[in-house]
Tab-separated table of C-alpha atoms and ligand atoms in Angstrom:
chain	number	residue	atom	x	y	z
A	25	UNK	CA	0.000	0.000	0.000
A	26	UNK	CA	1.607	3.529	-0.741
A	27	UNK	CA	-0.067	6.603	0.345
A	28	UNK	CA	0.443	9.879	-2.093
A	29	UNK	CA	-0.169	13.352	-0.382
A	30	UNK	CA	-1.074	16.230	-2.959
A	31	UNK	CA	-0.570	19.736	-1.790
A	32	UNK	CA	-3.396	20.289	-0.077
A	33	UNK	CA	-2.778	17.307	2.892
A	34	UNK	CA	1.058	16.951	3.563
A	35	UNK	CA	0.889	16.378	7.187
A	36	UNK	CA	-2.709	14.067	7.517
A	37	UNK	CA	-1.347	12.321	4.642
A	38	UNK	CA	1.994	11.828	5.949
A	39	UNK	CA	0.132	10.820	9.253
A	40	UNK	CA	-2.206	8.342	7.793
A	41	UNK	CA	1.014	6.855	6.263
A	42	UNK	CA	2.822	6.396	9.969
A	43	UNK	CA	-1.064	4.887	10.762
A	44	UNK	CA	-0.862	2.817	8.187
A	45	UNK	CA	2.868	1.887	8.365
A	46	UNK	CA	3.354	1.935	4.073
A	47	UNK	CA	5.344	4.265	2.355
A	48	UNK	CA	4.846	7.771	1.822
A	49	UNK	CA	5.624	9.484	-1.183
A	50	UNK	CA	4.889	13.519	-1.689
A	51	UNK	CA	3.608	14.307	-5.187
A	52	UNK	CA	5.422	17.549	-6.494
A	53	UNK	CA	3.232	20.176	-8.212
A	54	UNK	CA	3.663	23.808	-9.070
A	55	UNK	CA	1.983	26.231	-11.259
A	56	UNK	CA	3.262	26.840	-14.960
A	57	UNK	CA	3.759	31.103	-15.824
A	58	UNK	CA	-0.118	30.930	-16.980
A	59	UNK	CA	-1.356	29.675	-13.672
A	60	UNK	CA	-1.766	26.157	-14.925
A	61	UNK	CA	-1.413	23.348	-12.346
A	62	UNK	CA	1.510	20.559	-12.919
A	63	UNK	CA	1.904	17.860	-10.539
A	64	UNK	CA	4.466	14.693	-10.813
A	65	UNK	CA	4.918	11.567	-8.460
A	66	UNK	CA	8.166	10.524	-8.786
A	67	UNK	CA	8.028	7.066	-8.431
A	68	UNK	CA	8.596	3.671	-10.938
A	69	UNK	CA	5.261	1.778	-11.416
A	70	UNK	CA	3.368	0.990	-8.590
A	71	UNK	CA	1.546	-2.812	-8.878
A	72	UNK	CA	0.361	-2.231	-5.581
A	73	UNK	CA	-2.900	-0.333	-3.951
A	74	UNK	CA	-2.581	3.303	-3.733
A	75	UNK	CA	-4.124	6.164	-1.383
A	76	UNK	CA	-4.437	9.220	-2.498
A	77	UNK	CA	-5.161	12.484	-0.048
A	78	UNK	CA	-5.570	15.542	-1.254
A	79	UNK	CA	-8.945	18.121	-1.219
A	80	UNK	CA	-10.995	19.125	-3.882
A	81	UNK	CA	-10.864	22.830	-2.551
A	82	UNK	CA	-9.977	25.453	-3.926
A	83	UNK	CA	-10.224	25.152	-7.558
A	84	UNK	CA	-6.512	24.439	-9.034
A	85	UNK	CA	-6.756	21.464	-5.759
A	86	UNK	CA	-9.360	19.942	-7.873
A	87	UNK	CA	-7.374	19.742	-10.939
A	88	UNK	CA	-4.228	18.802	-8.865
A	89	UNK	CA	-6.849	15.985	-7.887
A	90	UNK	CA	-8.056	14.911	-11.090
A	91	UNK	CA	-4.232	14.743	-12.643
A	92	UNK	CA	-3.213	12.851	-9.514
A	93	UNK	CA	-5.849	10.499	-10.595
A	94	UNK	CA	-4.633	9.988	-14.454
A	95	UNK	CA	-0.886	9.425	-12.992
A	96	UNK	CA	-1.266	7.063	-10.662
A	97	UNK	CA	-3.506	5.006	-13.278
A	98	UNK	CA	-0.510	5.600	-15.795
A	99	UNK	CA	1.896	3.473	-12.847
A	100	UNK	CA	-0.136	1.075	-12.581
A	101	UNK	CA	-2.145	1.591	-9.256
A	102	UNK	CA	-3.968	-1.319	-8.170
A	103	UNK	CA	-7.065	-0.285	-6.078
A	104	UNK	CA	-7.204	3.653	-5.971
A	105	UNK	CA	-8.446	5.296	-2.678
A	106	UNK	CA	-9.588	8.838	-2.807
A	107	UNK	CA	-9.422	10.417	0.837
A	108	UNK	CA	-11.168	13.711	0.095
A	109	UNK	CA	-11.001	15.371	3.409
A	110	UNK	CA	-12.756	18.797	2.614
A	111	UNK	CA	-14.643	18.272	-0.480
A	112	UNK	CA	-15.232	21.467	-2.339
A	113	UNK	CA	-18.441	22.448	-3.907
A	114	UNK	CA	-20.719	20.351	-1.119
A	115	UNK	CA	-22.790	22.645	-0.380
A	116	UNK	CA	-24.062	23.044	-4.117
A	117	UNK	CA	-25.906	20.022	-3.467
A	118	UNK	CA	-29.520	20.539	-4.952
A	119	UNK	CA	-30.897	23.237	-7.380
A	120	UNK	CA	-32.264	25.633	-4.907
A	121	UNK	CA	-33.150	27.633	-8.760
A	122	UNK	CA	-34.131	26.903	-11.866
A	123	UNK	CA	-30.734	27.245	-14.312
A	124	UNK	CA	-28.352	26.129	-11.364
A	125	UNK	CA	-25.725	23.518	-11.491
A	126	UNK	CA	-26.294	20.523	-8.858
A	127	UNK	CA	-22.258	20.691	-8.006
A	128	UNK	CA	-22.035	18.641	-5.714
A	129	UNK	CA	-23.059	15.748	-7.511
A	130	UNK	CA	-21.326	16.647	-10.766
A	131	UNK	CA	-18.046	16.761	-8.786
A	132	UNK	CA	-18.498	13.334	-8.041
A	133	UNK	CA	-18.913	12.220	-11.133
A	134	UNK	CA	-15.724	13.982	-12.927
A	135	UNK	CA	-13.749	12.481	-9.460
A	136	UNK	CA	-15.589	8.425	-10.984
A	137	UNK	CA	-14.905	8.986	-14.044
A	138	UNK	CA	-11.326	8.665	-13.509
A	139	UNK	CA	-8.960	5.888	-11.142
A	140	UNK	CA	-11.025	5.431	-8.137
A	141	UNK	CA	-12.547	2.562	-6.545
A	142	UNK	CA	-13.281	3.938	-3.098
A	143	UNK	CA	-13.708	7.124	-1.500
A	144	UNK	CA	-13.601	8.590	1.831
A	145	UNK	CA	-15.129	11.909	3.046
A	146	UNK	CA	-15.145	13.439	6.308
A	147	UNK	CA	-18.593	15.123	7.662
A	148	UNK	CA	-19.264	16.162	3.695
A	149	UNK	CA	-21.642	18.718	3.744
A	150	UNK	CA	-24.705	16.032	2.299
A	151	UNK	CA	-24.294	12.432	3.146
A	152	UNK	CA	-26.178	11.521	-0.108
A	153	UNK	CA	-24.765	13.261	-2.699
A	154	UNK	CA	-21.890	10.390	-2.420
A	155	UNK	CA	-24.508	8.044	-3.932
A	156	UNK	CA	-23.735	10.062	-7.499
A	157	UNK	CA	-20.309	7.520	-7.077
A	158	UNK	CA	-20.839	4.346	-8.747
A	159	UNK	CA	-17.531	3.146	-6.486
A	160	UNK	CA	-17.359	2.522	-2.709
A	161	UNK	CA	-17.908	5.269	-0.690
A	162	UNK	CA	-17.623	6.051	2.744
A	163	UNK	CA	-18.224	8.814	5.038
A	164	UNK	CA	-16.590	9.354	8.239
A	165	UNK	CA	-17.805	11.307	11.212
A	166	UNK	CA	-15.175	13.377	12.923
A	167	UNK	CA	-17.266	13.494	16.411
A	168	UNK	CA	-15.015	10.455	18.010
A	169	UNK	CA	-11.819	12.285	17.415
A	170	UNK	CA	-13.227	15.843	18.859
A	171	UNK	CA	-14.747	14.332	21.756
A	172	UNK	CA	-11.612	12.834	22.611
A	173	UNK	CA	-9.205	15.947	22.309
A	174	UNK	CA	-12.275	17.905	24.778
A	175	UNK	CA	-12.954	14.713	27.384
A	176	UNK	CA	-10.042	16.191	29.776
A	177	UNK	CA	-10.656	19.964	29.040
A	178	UNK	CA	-13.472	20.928	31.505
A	179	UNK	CA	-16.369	20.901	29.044
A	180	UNK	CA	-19.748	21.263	31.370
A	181	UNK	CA	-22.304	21.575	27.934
A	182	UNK	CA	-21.928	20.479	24.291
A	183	UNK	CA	-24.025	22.709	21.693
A	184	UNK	CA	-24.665	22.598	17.853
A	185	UNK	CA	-25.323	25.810	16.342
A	186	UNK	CA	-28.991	24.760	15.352
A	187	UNK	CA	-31.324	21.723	15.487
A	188	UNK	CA	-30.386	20.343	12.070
A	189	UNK	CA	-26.784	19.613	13.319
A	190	UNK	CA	-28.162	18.181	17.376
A	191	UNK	CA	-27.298	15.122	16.367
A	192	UNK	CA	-23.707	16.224	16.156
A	193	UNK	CA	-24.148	17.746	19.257
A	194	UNK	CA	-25.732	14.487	21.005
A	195	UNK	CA	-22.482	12.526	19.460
A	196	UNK	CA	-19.899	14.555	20.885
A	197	UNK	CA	-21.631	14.776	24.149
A	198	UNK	CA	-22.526	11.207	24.548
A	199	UNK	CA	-19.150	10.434	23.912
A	200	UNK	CA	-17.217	12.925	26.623
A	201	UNK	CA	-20.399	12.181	29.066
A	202	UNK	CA	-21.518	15.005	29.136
A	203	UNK	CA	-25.075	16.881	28.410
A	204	UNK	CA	-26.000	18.406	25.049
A	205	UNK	CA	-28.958	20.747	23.373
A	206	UNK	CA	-28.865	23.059	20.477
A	207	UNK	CA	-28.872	26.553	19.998
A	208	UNK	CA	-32.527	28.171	18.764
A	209	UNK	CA	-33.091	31.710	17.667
A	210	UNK	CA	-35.986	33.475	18.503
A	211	UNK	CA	-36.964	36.734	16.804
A	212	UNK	CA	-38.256	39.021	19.733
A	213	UNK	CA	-38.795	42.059	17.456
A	214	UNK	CA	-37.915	43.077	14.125
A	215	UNK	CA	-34.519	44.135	15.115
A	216	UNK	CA	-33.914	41.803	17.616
A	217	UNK	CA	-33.089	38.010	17.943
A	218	UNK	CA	-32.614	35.576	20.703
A	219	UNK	CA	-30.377	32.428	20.480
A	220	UNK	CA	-29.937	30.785	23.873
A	221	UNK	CA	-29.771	27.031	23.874
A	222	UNK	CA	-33.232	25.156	23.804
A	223	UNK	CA	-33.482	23.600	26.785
A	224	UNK	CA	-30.488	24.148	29.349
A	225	UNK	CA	-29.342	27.005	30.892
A	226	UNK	CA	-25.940	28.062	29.760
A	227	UNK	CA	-24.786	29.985	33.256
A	228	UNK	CA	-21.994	29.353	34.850
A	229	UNK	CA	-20.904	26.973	32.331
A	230	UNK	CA	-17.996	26.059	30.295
A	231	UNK	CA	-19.395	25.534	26.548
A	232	UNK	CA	-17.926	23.883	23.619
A	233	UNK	CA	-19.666	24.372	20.254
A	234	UNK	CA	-19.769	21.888	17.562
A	235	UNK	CA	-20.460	22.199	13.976
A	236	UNK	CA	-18.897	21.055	10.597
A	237	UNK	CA	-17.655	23.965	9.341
A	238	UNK	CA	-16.353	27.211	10.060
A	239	UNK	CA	-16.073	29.442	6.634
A	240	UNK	CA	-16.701	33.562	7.780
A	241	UNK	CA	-16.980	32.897	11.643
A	242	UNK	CA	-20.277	34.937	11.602
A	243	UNK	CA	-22.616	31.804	13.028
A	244	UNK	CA	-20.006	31.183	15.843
A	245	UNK	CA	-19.628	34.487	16.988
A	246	UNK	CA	-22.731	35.535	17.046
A	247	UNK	CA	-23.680	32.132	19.305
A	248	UNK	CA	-20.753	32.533	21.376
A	249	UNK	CA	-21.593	36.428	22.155
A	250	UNK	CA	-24.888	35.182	22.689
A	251	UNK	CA	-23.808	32.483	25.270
A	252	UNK	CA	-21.509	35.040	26.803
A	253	UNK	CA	-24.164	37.521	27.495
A	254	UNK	CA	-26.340	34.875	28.746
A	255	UNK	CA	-23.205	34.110	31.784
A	256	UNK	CA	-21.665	30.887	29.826
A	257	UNK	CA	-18.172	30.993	31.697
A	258	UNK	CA	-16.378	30.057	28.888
A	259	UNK	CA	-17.215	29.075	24.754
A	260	UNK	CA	-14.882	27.234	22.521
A	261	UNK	CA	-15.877	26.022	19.446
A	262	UNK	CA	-14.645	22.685	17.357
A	263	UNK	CA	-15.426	22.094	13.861
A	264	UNK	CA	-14.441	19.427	11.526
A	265	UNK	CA	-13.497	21.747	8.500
A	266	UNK	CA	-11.784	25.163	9.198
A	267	UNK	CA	-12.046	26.889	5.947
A	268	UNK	CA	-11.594	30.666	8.082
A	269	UNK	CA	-12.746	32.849	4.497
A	270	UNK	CA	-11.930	36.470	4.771
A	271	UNK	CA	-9.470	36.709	8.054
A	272	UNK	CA	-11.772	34.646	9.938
A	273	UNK	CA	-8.935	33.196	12.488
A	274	UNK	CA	-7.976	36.709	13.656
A	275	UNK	CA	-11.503	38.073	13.766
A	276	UNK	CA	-12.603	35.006	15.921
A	277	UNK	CA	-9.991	34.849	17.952
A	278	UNK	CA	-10.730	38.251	18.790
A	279	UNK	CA	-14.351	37.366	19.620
A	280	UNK	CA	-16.326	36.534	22.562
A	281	UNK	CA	-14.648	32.560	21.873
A	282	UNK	CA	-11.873	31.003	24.239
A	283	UNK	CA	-10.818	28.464	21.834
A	284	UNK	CA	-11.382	27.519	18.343
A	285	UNK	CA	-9.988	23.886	17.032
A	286	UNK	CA	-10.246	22.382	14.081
A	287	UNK	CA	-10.078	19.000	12.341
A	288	UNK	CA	-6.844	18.546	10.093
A	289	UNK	CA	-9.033	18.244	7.164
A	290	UNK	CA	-7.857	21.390	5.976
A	291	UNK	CA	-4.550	22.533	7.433
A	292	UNK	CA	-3.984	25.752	9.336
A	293	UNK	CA	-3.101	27.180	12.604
A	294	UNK	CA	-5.919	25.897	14.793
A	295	UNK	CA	-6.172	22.191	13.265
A	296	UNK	CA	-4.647	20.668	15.804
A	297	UNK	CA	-7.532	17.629	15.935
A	298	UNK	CA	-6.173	14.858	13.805
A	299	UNK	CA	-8.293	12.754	11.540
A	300	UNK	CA	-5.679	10.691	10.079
A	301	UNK	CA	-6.909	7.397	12.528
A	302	UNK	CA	-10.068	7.276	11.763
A	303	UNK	CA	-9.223	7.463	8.052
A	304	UNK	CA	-6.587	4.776	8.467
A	305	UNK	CA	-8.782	2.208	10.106
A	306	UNK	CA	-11.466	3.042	7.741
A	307	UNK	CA	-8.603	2.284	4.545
A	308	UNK	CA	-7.893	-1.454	6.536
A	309	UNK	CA	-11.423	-2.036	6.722
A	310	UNK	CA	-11.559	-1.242	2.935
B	267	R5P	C1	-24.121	25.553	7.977
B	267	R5P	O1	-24.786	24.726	7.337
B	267	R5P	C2	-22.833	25.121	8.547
B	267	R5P	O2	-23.038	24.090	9.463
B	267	R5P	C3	-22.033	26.223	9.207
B	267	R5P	O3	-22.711	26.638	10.406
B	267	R5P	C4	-21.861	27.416	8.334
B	267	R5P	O4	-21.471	27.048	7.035
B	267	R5P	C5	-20.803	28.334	8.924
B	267	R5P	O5	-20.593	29.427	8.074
B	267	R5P	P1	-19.969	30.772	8.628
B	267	R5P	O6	-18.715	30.424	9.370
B	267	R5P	O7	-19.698	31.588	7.386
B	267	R5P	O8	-20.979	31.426	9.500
């Protein structure tokens, strides 16, 4: 088994490697003077199964993607596993208008029409859309590995941002034993909103927020000044994907948050929350 990291995943890749104890091997890509992506594994022909990590975010990381793809079919990969751990364009999942592109979906299908015979995902935005794969897919749930890094950190409450992600919520908490709910917004007027957690009280408490992703900030710190001015003690937040858009690690670690961790789906300062054993166990299980 041989494990190839694109450019987007040099450390999880490099971990899942160690995991996995099977060589490593860093594919090499740069940008020609037009902007055009190049990418080379240096490497004589494989004959053996080969892992492939690298994101589908931004665009030029889906290219990288799709060429990694076409070499290691040209050296002879065996089985070809995709680990996708942010997967860009999920949230185009659907035509919410007339005249849109379902994304998503059609991302899948350029990613199966090329080498692949199984691929892994980590909290993708839309469980189903993986169904557009005609290979094995499989979708892990980062909650084991975040409850784990909280269990010894004080955590009194576990929140989701809003009903549609409590189960996430009720995972993490059940896990680290400890209670859950979900935030709910109520509109008191037409300039002012309410979120306070559905059923417990937040006072006094040390809170940790869950969600999948963190793009702007805005839903976190908005909940967390929330919780604050409600008499939380403390608010961290942990997603599984920490895409921080427009200066969003400064701006929320300015806010009214103590901590903010991420997942090591996508690779930055706060992604200190490894993935790469749950994505190693789910390779030996095939
Ligand atoms: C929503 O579906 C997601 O779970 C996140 O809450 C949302 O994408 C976060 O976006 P932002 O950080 O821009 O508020």
């Amino acid at each position: 088994m041989i494990v190839i990291g694109g450019s987007t995943s040099e450390v999880l890749a490099k971990q899942i490697a160690d995991e996995l104890g099977c060589r490593y091997i860093q594919a090499g890509t740069k940008k020609f003077p037009d902007g055009e992506v190049y990418t080379r594994v240096d490497s004589e022909d494989f004959n053996d199964d080969v892992i492939i990590v690298q994101n589908t975010y931004p665009d030029d990381k889906l290219v990288e993607m799709f060429l990694l793809q076409d070499i290691v079919a040209g050296l002879k990969a065996k089985k070809v596993t995709l680990v996708i751990p942010y997967f860009g364009y999920a949230r185009q999942d659907r035509l919410f208008n007339p005249g849109e592109p379902a994304s998503a979906i059609l991302m899948c299908k350029l990613l199966d029409s090329l080498a692949c015979d199984h691929v892994i995902t980590i909290d993708i935005h839309k469980e189903a859309v993986l169904d557009a794969f005609k290979c094995k897919h499989t979708d892990l749930k980062a909650a084991p590995v975040i409850a784990d890094f909280f269990k010894d950190k004080g955590i009194d409450l576990v929140l989701s941002p809003d009903i549609g992600a409590a189960n996430r919520a009720k995972d993490v908490g059940d896990r680290m034993g400890k209670p859950y709910d979900h935030l709910n917004k109520t509109r008191l007027s037409g300039t002012e909103v309410k979120i306070a957690p559905a059923h417990m009280d937040c006072r006094d408490k040390n809170i940790l927020i869950v969600d999948d992703m963190i793009s702007t900030g805005g839903t976190i710190m908005t909940a967390a000044q929330a919780l604050r001015d409600a008499g939380a003690k403390s608010v961290s937040v942990a997603c599984t994907h920490g895409v921080f858009v427009n200066n969003a690690i400064d701006k929320l670690t300015h806010s009214a948050l103590d901590k903010v961790l991420c997942c090591n789906t996508l690779e930055s300062s706060q992604s200190d929350i490894s993935v790469a054993a749950l994505v190693a166990d789910a390779i030996r299980k095939g």
